[in-house]
Amino acid sequence: MFLSTFEKQLDAKRRIVVPQEFRALAAGPFDGVFCFPSIEADCIEGGGKALFDRYNGLIEELDFGDPLRSALETSVLGGMARLSFDTAGRITLPETLCDMFGLTDWVVVVGLGDRFQIWQREAFQAHRAAQRELAREGLAQMRAQQRAARLGGGQ
């Protein structure tokens, strides 16, 4: 699983060192990762072949011509870049993706289990705060529902 959060400096050639743990997880048919514009947030999403296969499987479940299939094909497959690791474990981010999300200097690489995201540092700080609040509220709501179910089931 892709875990943890790392701050990395993007060099003048748009290269970042991919955390060693992430490089090991991405091992597959080629030595690198797949990256594309995230559908759920203003960042780059990436992963190994397992993530690519997951999205491709989801797309193939939809009928040809289905508007959602077309949107996923355009957003994921059409925006995808295969980024190979160099000898130092770096990938070079495409200029279009860097421009799309304002990636110029420091970036944050965030592990999300079967995938990771690359964020502009300040944008991630705001996103993380909003996600923590959503997680707190959601967890409190889940606990309340579980308590209500236990109390209701014991009568």
Short mmCIF file of N, CA and C in Angstrom, two decimals:
data_model
loop_
_atom_site.label_atom_id
_atom_site.label_comp_id
_atom_site.label_asym_id
_atom_site.label_seq_id
_atom_site.Cartn_x
_atom_site.Cartn_y
_atom_site.Cartn_z
N MET A 1 0.83 -1.19 0.00
CA MET A 1 0.00 0.00 0.00
C MET A 1 0.87 1.25 0.00
N PHE A 2 0.42 2.26 -0.73
CA PHE A 2 1.09 3.56 -0.70
C PHE A 2 0.66 4.25 0.59
N LEU A 3 1.61 4.50 1.48
CA LEU A 3 1.31 5.09 2.78
C LEU A 3 2.19 6.29 3.05
N SER A 4 1.71 7.19 3.87
CA SER A 4 2.44 8.34 4.40
C SER A 4 2.39 9.54 3.45
N THR A 5 3.01 10.62 3.92
CA THR A 5 3.04 11.88 3.19
C THR A 5 4.48 12.37 3.15
N PHE A 6 4.92 12.80 1.98
CA PHE A 6 6.30 13.26 1.78
C PHE A 6 6.30 14.60 1.09
N GLU A 7 7.12 15.52 1.56
CA GLU A 7 7.34 16.77 0.83
C GLU A 7 8.58 16.58 -0.02
N LYS A 8 8.46 16.95 -1.30
CA LYS A 8 9.56 16.78 -2.25
C LYS A 8 9.73 18.06 -3.05
N GLN A 9 10.97 18.34 -3.41
CA GLN A 9 11.23 19.52 -4.23
C GLN A 9 11.23 19.12 -5.70
N LEU A 10 10.49 19.87 -6.48
CA LEU A 10 10.43 19.70 -7.92
C LEU A 10 11.60 20.50 -8.49
N ASP A 11 12.49 19.86 -9.25
CA ASP A 11 13.63 20.59 -9.78
C ASP A 11 13.25 21.35 -11.06
N ALA A 12 14.20 22.02 -11.65
CA ALA A 12 13.94 22.86 -12.83
C ALA A 12 13.42 22.05 -14.02
N LYS A 13 13.73 20.76 -14.05
CA LYS A 13 13.26 19.90 -15.14
C LYS A 13 11.97 19.17 -14.78
N ARG A 14 11.31 19.57 -13.68
CA ARG A 14 10.05 18.99 -13.20
C ARG A 14 10.22 17.56 -12.72
N ARG A 15 11.40 17.25 -12.18
CA ARG A 15 11.65 15.91 -11.65
C ARG A 15 11.48 15.91 -10.14
N ILE A 16 10.94 14.80 -9.63
CA ILE A 16 10.89 14.58 -8.19
C ILE A 16 11.38 13.16 -7.91
N VAL A 17 11.96 13.00 -6.75
CA VAL A 17 12.35 11.67 -6.30
C VAL A 17 11.11 11.00 -5.72
N VAL A 18 10.77 9.86 -6.27
CA VAL A 18 9.63 9.10 -5.76
C VAL A 18 10.11 8.32 -4.53
N PRO A 19 9.37 8.40 -3.43
CA PRO A 19 9.79 7.66 -2.23
C PRO A 19 10.09 6.19 -2.55
N GLN A 20 11.14 5.67 -1.97
CA GLN A 20 11.56 4.28 -2.21
C GLN A 20 10.42 3.30 -2.01
N GLU A 21 9.62 3.50 -0.95
CA GLU A 21 8.49 2.60 -0.68
C GLU A 21 7.50 2.60 -1.84
N PHE A 22 7.30 3.75 -2.45
CA PHE A 22 6.37 3.87 -3.57
C PHE A 22 6.95 3.19 -4.80
N ARG A 23 8.26 3.35 -5.02
CA ARG A 23 8.89 2.71 -6.18
C ARG A 23 8.74 1.19 -6.10
N ALA A 24 8.91 0.64 -4.91
CA ALA A 24 8.79 -0.81 -4.74
C ALA A 24 7.37 -1.27 -5.04
N LEU A 25 6.38 -0.50 -4.63
CA LEU A 25 4.99 -0.87 -4.85
C LEU A 25 4.58 -0.78 -6.31
N ALA A 26 5.21 0.09 -7.05
CA ALA A 26 4.84 0.32 -8.44
C ALA A 26 5.50 -0.67 -9.38
N ALA A 27 6.34 -1.56 -8.86
CA ALA A 27 7.04 -2.52 -9.71
C ALA A 27 6.02 -3.28 -10.57
N GLY A 28 6.34 -3.41 -11.83
CA GLY A 28 5.42 -4.09 -12.74
C GLY A 28 6.04 -4.24 -14.11
N PRO A 29 5.20 -4.11 -15.15
CA PRO A 29 5.69 -4.36 -16.50
C PRO A 29 6.72 -3.34 -16.99
N PHE A 30 6.76 -2.19 -16.36
CA PHE A 30 7.81 -1.22 -16.67
C PHE A 30 8.22 -0.56 -15.36
N ASP A 31 9.38 0.04 -15.35
CA ASP A 31 9.94 0.62 -14.12
C ASP A 31 9.47 2.06 -13.98
N GLY A 32 8.25 2.24 -13.48
CA GLY A 32 7.71 3.58 -13.35
C GLY A 32 6.30 3.56 -12.82
N VAL A 33 5.60 4.67 -13.01
CA VAL A 33 4.24 4.83 -12.52
C VAL A 33 3.36 5.43 -13.61
N PHE A 34 2.06 5.27 -13.43
CA PHE A 34 1.06 5.91 -14.27
C PHE A 34 0.56 7.14 -13.53
N CYS A 35 0.47 8.28 -14.18
CA CYS A 35 -0.05 9.50 -13.56
C CYS A 35 -1.06 10.15 -14.49
N PHE A 36 -2.05 10.82 -13.90
CA PHE A 36 -3.09 11.51 -14.67
C PHE A 36 -3.76 12.52 -13.75
N PRO A 37 -4.53 13.48 -14.31
CA PRO A 37 -5.24 14.43 -13.47
C PRO A 37 -6.29 13.70 -12.63
N SER A 38 -6.25 13.91 -11.33
CA SER A 38 -7.21 13.28 -10.44
C SER A 38 -8.62 13.71 -10.79
N ILE A 39 -9.56 12.80 -10.67
CA ILE A 39 -10.96 13.13 -10.90
C ILE A 39 -11.56 13.79 -9.68
N GLU A 40 -11.10 13.43 -8.49
CA GLU A 40 -11.73 13.88 -7.26
C GLU A 40 -11.12 15.12 -6.63
N ALA A 41 -9.94 15.53 -7.09
CA ALA A 41 -9.27 16.66 -6.45
C ALA A 41 -8.36 17.36 -7.45
N ASP A 42 -7.89 18.55 -7.09
CA ASP A 42 -7.00 19.32 -7.96
C ASP A 42 -5.55 18.93 -7.73
N CYS A 43 -5.21 17.74 -8.22
CA CYS A 43 -3.87 17.20 -8.04
C CYS A 43 -3.64 16.12 -9.09
N ILE A 44 -2.42 15.59 -9.09
CA ILE A 44 -2.08 14.46 -9.95
C ILE A 44 -2.35 13.18 -9.16
N GLU A 45 -2.94 12.20 -9.80
CA GLU A 45 -3.12 10.89 -9.19
C GLU A 45 -2.18 9.92 -9.89
N GLY A 46 -1.65 8.98 -9.12
CA GLY A 46 -0.74 8.02 -9.72
C GLY A 46 -0.74 6.69 -9.01
N GLY A 47 -0.10 5.74 -9.65
CA GLY A 47 0.02 4.41 -9.07
C GLY A 47 0.70 3.48 -10.05
N GLY A 48 0.71 2.22 -9.70
CA GLY A 48 1.32 1.20 -10.54
C GLY A 48 0.29 0.56 -11.46
N LYS A 49 0.66 -0.58 -12.01
CA LYS A 49 -0.21 -1.28 -12.95
C LYS A 49 -1.54 -1.66 -12.31
N ALA A 50 -1.54 -1.97 -11.00
CA ALA A 50 -2.80 -2.35 -10.33
C ALA A 50 -3.82 -1.21 -10.41
N LEU A 51 -3.37 0.03 -10.25
CA LEU A 51 -4.30 1.17 -10.35
C LEU A 51 -4.79 1.32 -11.79
N PHE A 52 -3.87 1.21 -12.74
CA PHE A 52 -4.26 1.29 -14.15
C PHE A 52 -5.31 0.22 -14.46
N ASP A 53 -5.06 -1.02 -14.02
CA ASP A 53 -5.99 -2.11 -14.27
C ASP A 53 -7.35 -1.86 -13.62
N ARG A 54 -7.33 -1.26 -12.44
CA ARG A 54 -8.58 -0.96 -11.73
C ARG A 54 -9.43 0.03 -12.52
N TYR A 55 -8.81 1.13 -12.97
CA TYR A 55 -9.55 2.11 -13.77
C TYR A 55 -10.00 1.51 -15.09
N ASN A 56 -9.12 0.76 -15.73
CA ASN A 56 -9.47 0.16 -17.02
C ASN A 56 -10.63 -0.81 -16.86
N GLY A 57 -10.63 -1.60 -15.77
CA GLY A 57 -11.74 -2.51 -15.51
C GLY A 57 -13.05 -1.78 -15.29
N LEU A 58 -12.98 -0.69 -14.55
CA LEU A 58 -14.17 0.13 -14.30
C LEU A 58 -14.72 0.67 -15.61
N ILE A 59 -13.84 1.16 -16.47
CA ILE A 59 -14.25 1.70 -17.78
C ILE A 59 -14.88 0.61 -18.63
N GLU A 60 -14.27 -0.57 -18.64
CA GLU A 60 -14.77 -1.65 -19.49
C GLU A 60 -16.11 -2.21 -19.01
N GLU A 61 -16.48 -1.98 -17.76
CA GLU A 61 -17.80 -2.41 -17.27
C GLU A 61 -18.93 -1.60 -17.90
N LEU A 62 -18.61 -0.42 -18.36
CA LEU A 62 -19.62 0.47 -18.94
C LEU A 62 -19.76 0.20 -20.44
N ASP A 63 -20.97 0.36 -20.95
CA ASP A 63 -21.21 0.15 -22.37
C ASP A 63 -20.47 1.18 -23.21
N PHE A 64 -20.00 0.73 -24.37
CA PHE A 64 -19.37 1.65 -25.31
C PHE A 64 -20.38 2.75 -25.66
N GLY A 65 -19.94 3.99 -25.59
CA GLY A 65 -20.83 5.11 -25.88
C GLY A 65 -21.52 5.68 -24.66
N ASP A 66 -21.45 4.99 -23.53
CA ASP A 66 -22.03 5.51 -22.29
C ASP A 66 -21.30 6.81 -21.95
N PRO A 67 -22.03 7.88 -21.62
CA PRO A 67 -21.37 9.16 -21.33
C PRO A 67 -20.36 9.08 -20.18
N LEU A 68 -20.64 8.26 -19.15
CA LEU A 68 -19.68 8.12 -18.06
C LEU A 68 -18.42 7.42 -18.55
N ARG A 69 -18.59 6.39 -19.39
CA ARG A 69 -17.41 5.71 -19.95
C ARG A 69 -16.56 6.71 -20.73
N SER A 70 -17.21 7.50 -21.57
CA SER A 70 -16.47 8.49 -22.37
C SER A 70 -15.75 9.50 -21.48
N ALA A 71 -16.42 9.92 -20.41
CA ALA A 71 -15.80 10.89 -19.50
C ALA A 71 -14.59 10.27 -18.80
N LEU A 72 -14.71 9.02 -18.36
CA LEU A 72 -13.59 8.35 -17.70
C LEU A 72 -12.44 8.09 -18.68
N GLU A 73 -12.78 7.68 -19.89
CA GLU A 73 -11.74 7.45 -20.90
C GLU A 73 -10.97 8.74 -21.17
N THR A 74 -11.70 9.84 -21.33
CA THR A 74 -11.05 11.12 -21.61
C THR A 74 -10.23 11.59 -20.42
N SER A 75 -10.82 11.52 -19.22
CA SER A 75 -10.16 12.04 -18.03
C SER A 75 -8.99 11.19 -17.57
N VAL A 76 -9.17 9.88 -17.57
CA VAL A 76 -8.14 8.99 -17.04
C VAL A 76 -7.18 8.56 -18.15
N LEU A 77 -7.71 7.83 -19.13
CA LEU A 77 -6.82 7.30 -20.17
C LEU A 77 -6.23 8.41 -21.03
N GLY A 78 -7.05 9.39 -21.38
CA GLY A 78 -6.57 10.49 -22.22
C GLY A 78 -5.58 11.40 -21.51
N GLY A 79 -5.67 11.46 -20.19
CA GLY A 79 -4.76 12.31 -19.42
C GLY A 79 -3.58 11.57 -18.83
N MET A 80 -3.51 10.26 -19.09
CA MET A 80 -2.50 9.42 -18.43
C MET A 80 -1.13 9.54 -19.10
N ALA A 81 -0.12 9.54 -18.24
CA ALA A 81 1.27 9.51 -18.70
C ALA A 81 1.97 8.37 -17.99
N ARG A 82 2.76 7.61 -18.73
CA ARG A 82 3.62 6.58 -18.14
C ARG A 82 4.95 7.25 -17.84
N LEU A 83 5.31 7.29 -16.57
CA LEU A 83 6.52 7.99 -16.15
C LEU A 83 7.52 6.98 -15.62
N SER A 84 8.63 6.83 -16.33
CA SER A 84 9.66 5.87 -15.93
C SER A 84 10.58 6.49 -14.89
N PHE A 85 11.09 5.64 -13.99
CA PHE A 85 12.08 6.07 -13.01
C PHE A 85 13.44 6.18 -13.68
N ASP A 86 14.18 7.24 -13.34
CA ASP A 86 15.57 7.30 -13.79
C ASP A 86 16.44 6.56 -12.77
N THR A 87 17.75 6.59 -12.96
CA THR A 87 18.64 5.84 -12.08
C THR A 87 18.62 6.35 -10.64
N ALA A 88 18.18 7.59 -10.42
CA ALA A 88 18.09 8.16 -9.07
C ALA A 88 16.70 7.98 -8.46
N GLY A 89 15.79 7.26 -9.16
CA GLY A 89 14.44 7.04 -8.63
C GLY A 89 13.52 8.22 -8.84
N ARG A 90 13.85 9.06 -9.81
CA ARG A 90 13.02 10.24 -10.08
C ARG A 90 12.09 9.98 -11.27
N ILE A 91 10.99 10.71 -11.28
CA ILE A 91 10.12 10.79 -12.46
C ILE A 91 10.09 12.24 -12.89
N THR A 92 9.86 12.45 -14.17
CA THR A 92 9.70 13.80 -14.70
C THR A 92 8.23 14.02 -14.97
N LEU A 93 7.64 14.96 -14.24
CA LEU A 93 6.21 15.24 -14.40
C LEU A 93 5.98 16.01 -15.69
N PRO A 94 4.93 15.64 -16.45
CA PRO A 94 4.63 16.37 -17.68
C PRO A 94 4.31 17.84 -17.39
N GLU A 95 4.78 18.70 -18.26
CA GLU A 95 4.57 20.14 -18.10
C GLU A 95 3.08 20.47 -18.01
N THR A 96 2.26 19.77 -18.80
CA THR A 96 0.81 20.06 -18.78
C THR A 96 0.21 19.79 -17.41
N LEU A 97 0.63 18.70 -16.75
CA LEU A 97 0.09 18.40 -15.42
C LEU A 97 0.61 19.40 -14.39
N CYS A 98 1.87 19.78 -14.51
CA CYS A 98 2.42 20.77 -13.57
C CYS A 98 1.68 22.10 -13.71
N ASP A 99 1.44 22.51 -14.94
CA ASP A 99 0.72 23.77 -15.18
C ASP A 99 -0.72 23.69 -14.68
N MET A 100 -1.36 22.55 -14.89
CA MET A 100 -2.75 22.37 -14.50
C MET A 100 -2.95 22.56 -13.00
N PHE A 101 -1.97 22.13 -12.19
CA PHE A 101 -2.12 22.15 -10.74
C PHE A 101 -1.14 23.07 -10.03
N GLY A 102 -0.45 23.92 -10.78
CA GLY A 102 0.43 24.91 -10.17
C GLY A 102 1.64 24.31 -9.46
N LEU A 103 2.16 23.22 -9.98
CA LEU A 103 3.32 22.57 -9.38
C LEU A 103 4.59 23.22 -9.91
N THR A 104 5.27 23.98 -9.03
CA THR A 104 6.46 24.70 -9.47
C THR A 104 7.68 24.46 -8.60
N ASP A 105 7.50 24.26 -7.32
CA ASP A 105 8.65 24.16 -6.42
C ASP A 105 8.47 22.95 -5.50
N TRP A 106 7.87 23.16 -4.34
CA TRP A 106 7.65 22.08 -3.39
C TRP A 106 6.31 21.42 -3.66
N VAL A 107 6.31 20.09 -3.65
CA VAL A 107 5.09 19.31 -3.83
C VAL A 107 4.95 18.35 -2.66
N VAL A 108 3.74 17.84 -2.48
CA VAL A 108 3.48 16.86 -1.45
C VAL A 108 3.00 15.59 -2.15
N VAL A 109 3.63 14.47 -1.80
CA VAL A 109 3.26 13.16 -2.34
C VAL A 109 2.54 12.42 -1.20
N VAL A 110 1.28 12.06 -1.45
CA VAL A 110 0.42 11.50 -0.41
C VAL A 110 -0.01 10.08 -0.78
N GLY A 111 0.32 9.12 0.06
CA GLY A 111 -0.10 7.74 -0.17
C GLY A 111 -1.54 7.53 0.24
N LEU A 112 -2.31 6.87 -0.63
CA LEU A 112 -3.73 6.63 -0.38
C LEU A 112 -4.08 5.16 -0.59
N GLY A 113 -3.22 4.28 -0.13
CA GLY A 113 -3.50 2.85 -0.26
C GLY A 113 -3.06 2.32 -1.61
N ASP A 114 -4.00 2.17 -2.54
CA ASP A 114 -3.66 1.62 -3.85
C ASP A 114 -3.22 2.68 -4.85
N ARG A 115 -3.11 3.92 -4.39
CA ARG A 115 -2.73 5.03 -5.27
C ARG A 115 -2.05 6.10 -4.46
N PHE A 116 -1.54 7.11 -5.14
CA PHE A 116 -0.98 8.26 -4.45
C PHE A 116 -1.37 9.51 -5.21
N GLN A 117 -1.21 10.65 -4.56
CA GLN A 117 -1.50 11.93 -5.19
C GLN A 117 -0.29 12.84 -5.03
N ILE A 118 -0.12 13.74 -6.00
CA ILE A 118 0.93 14.76 -5.96
C ILE A 118 0.24 16.11 -5.98
N TRP A 119 0.48 16.89 -4.93
CA TRP A 119 -0.20 18.17 -4.70
C TRP A 119 0.78 19.33 -4.67
N GLN A 120 0.31 20.50 -5.02
CA GLN A 120 1.00 21.74 -4.72
C GLN A 120 0.91 21.88 -3.21
N ARG A 121 2.00 22.26 -2.54
CA ARG A 121 2.08 22.17 -1.08
C ARG A 121 0.97 22.91 -0.36
N GLU A 122 0.72 24.16 -0.69
CA GLU A 122 -0.30 24.93 0.02
C GLU A 122 -1.70 24.40 -0.26
N ALA A 123 -1.93 23.94 -1.49
CA ALA A 123 -3.24 23.37 -1.82
C ALA A 123 -3.49 22.12 -0.99
N PHE A 124 -2.44 21.31 -0.78
CA PHE A 124 -2.62 20.10 0.03
C PHE A 124 -2.92 20.44 1.48
N GLN A 125 -2.28 21.46 2.01
CA GLN A 125 -2.54 21.83 3.41
C GLN A 125 -4.02 22.16 3.61
N ALA A 126 -4.60 22.90 2.67
CA ALA A 126 -6.03 23.22 2.76
C ALA A 126 -6.88 21.97 2.58
N HIS A 127 -6.51 21.13 1.63
CA HIS A 127 -7.25 19.89 1.37
C HIS A 127 -7.20 18.97 2.60
N ARG A 128 -6.02 18.84 3.20
CA ARG A 128 -5.87 17.96 4.36
C ARG A 128 -6.74 18.44 5.51
N ALA A 129 -6.80 19.75 5.74
CA ALA A 129 -7.64 20.28 6.83
C ALA A 129 -9.11 19.97 6.57
N ALA A 130 -9.57 20.15 5.33
CA ALA A 130 -10.96 19.85 4.99
C ALA A 130 -11.25 18.35 5.12
N GLN A 131 -10.31 17.51 4.72
CA GLN A 131 -10.50 16.07 4.81
C GLN A 131 -10.53 15.59 6.26
N ARG A 132 -9.70 16.20 7.12
CA ARG A 132 -9.71 15.84 8.54
C ARG A 132 -11.08 16.16 9.16
N GLU A 133 -11.62 17.31 8.82
CA GLU A 133 -12.92 17.70 9.36
C GLU A 133 -14.02 16.75 8.85
N LEU A 134 -13.97 16.43 7.57
CA LEU A 134 -14.94 15.50 7.00
C LEU A 134 -14.81 14.12 7.66
N ALA A 135 -13.58 13.67 7.89
CA ALA A 135 -13.35 12.37 8.55
C ALA A 135 -13.89 12.38 9.97
N ARG A 136 -13.65 13.47 10.71
CA ARG A 136 -14.16 13.57 12.08
C ARG A 136 -15.68 13.49 12.11
N GLU A 137 -16.32 14.29 11.25
CA GLU A 137 -17.77 14.32 11.20
C GLU A 137 -18.32 12.96 10.78
N GLY A 138 -17.72 12.36 9.76
CA GLY A 138 -18.19 11.07 9.27
C GLY A 138 -18.02 9.97 10.29
N LEU A 139 -16.89 9.97 11.00
CA LEU A 139 -16.65 8.95 12.03
C LEU A 139 -17.63 9.11 13.19
N ALA A 140 -17.88 10.35 13.59
CA ALA A 140 -18.84 10.59 14.67
C ALA A 140 -20.23 10.11 14.26
N GLN A 141 -20.59 10.35 13.02
CA GLN A 141 -21.90 9.92 12.51
C GLN A 141 -21.98 8.39 12.47
N MET A 142 -20.91 7.74 12.03
CA MET A 142 -20.88 6.27 12.00
C MET A 142 -21.03 5.69 13.40
N ARG A 143 -20.30 6.27 14.35
CA ARG A 143 -20.38 5.78 15.73
C ARG A 143 -21.78 5.94 16.30
N ALA A 144 -22.41 7.07 16.01
CA ALA A 144 -23.77 7.31 16.49
C ALA A 144 -24.73 6.28 15.88
N GLN A 145 -24.56 5.96 14.60
CA GLN A 145 -25.41 4.96 13.95
C GLN A 145 -25.17 3.58 14.55
N GLN A 146 -23.92 3.25 14.85
CA GLN A 146 -23.61 1.95 15.45
C GLN A 146 -24.21 1.84 16.85
N ARG A 147 -24.12 2.94 17.63
CA ARG A 147 -24.72 2.95 18.98
C ARG A 147 -26.22 2.77 18.89
N ALA A 148 -26.84 3.49 17.97
CA ALA A 148 -28.30 3.39 17.80
C ALA A 148 -28.70 1.98 17.39
N ALA A 149 -27.91 1.34 16.53
CA ALA A 149 -28.21 -0.02 16.10
C ALA A 149 -28.07 -1.00 17.26
N ARG A 150 -27.03 -0.81 18.09
CA ARG A 150 -26.85 -1.69 19.26
C ARG A 150 -27.99 -1.52 20.24
N LEU A 151 -28.35 -0.29 20.51
CA LEU A 151 -29.43 -0.03 21.47
C LEU A 151 -30.76 -0.53 20.93
N GLY A 152 -31.00 -0.34 19.66
CA GLY A 152 -32.25 -0.77 19.05
C GLY A 152 -32.34 -2.28 18.95
N GLY A 153 -31.17 -2.96 18.73
CA GLY A 153 -31.16 -4.42 18.58
C GLY A 153 -31.29 -5.14 19.89
N GLY A 154 -31.02 -4.48 21.02
CA GLY A 154 -31.05 -5.16 22.33
C GLY A 154 -32.41 -5.11 23.00
N GLN A 155 -33.40 -4.51 22.38
CA GLN A 155 -34.71 -4.38 23.03
C GLN A 155 -35.60 -5.54 22.74
#
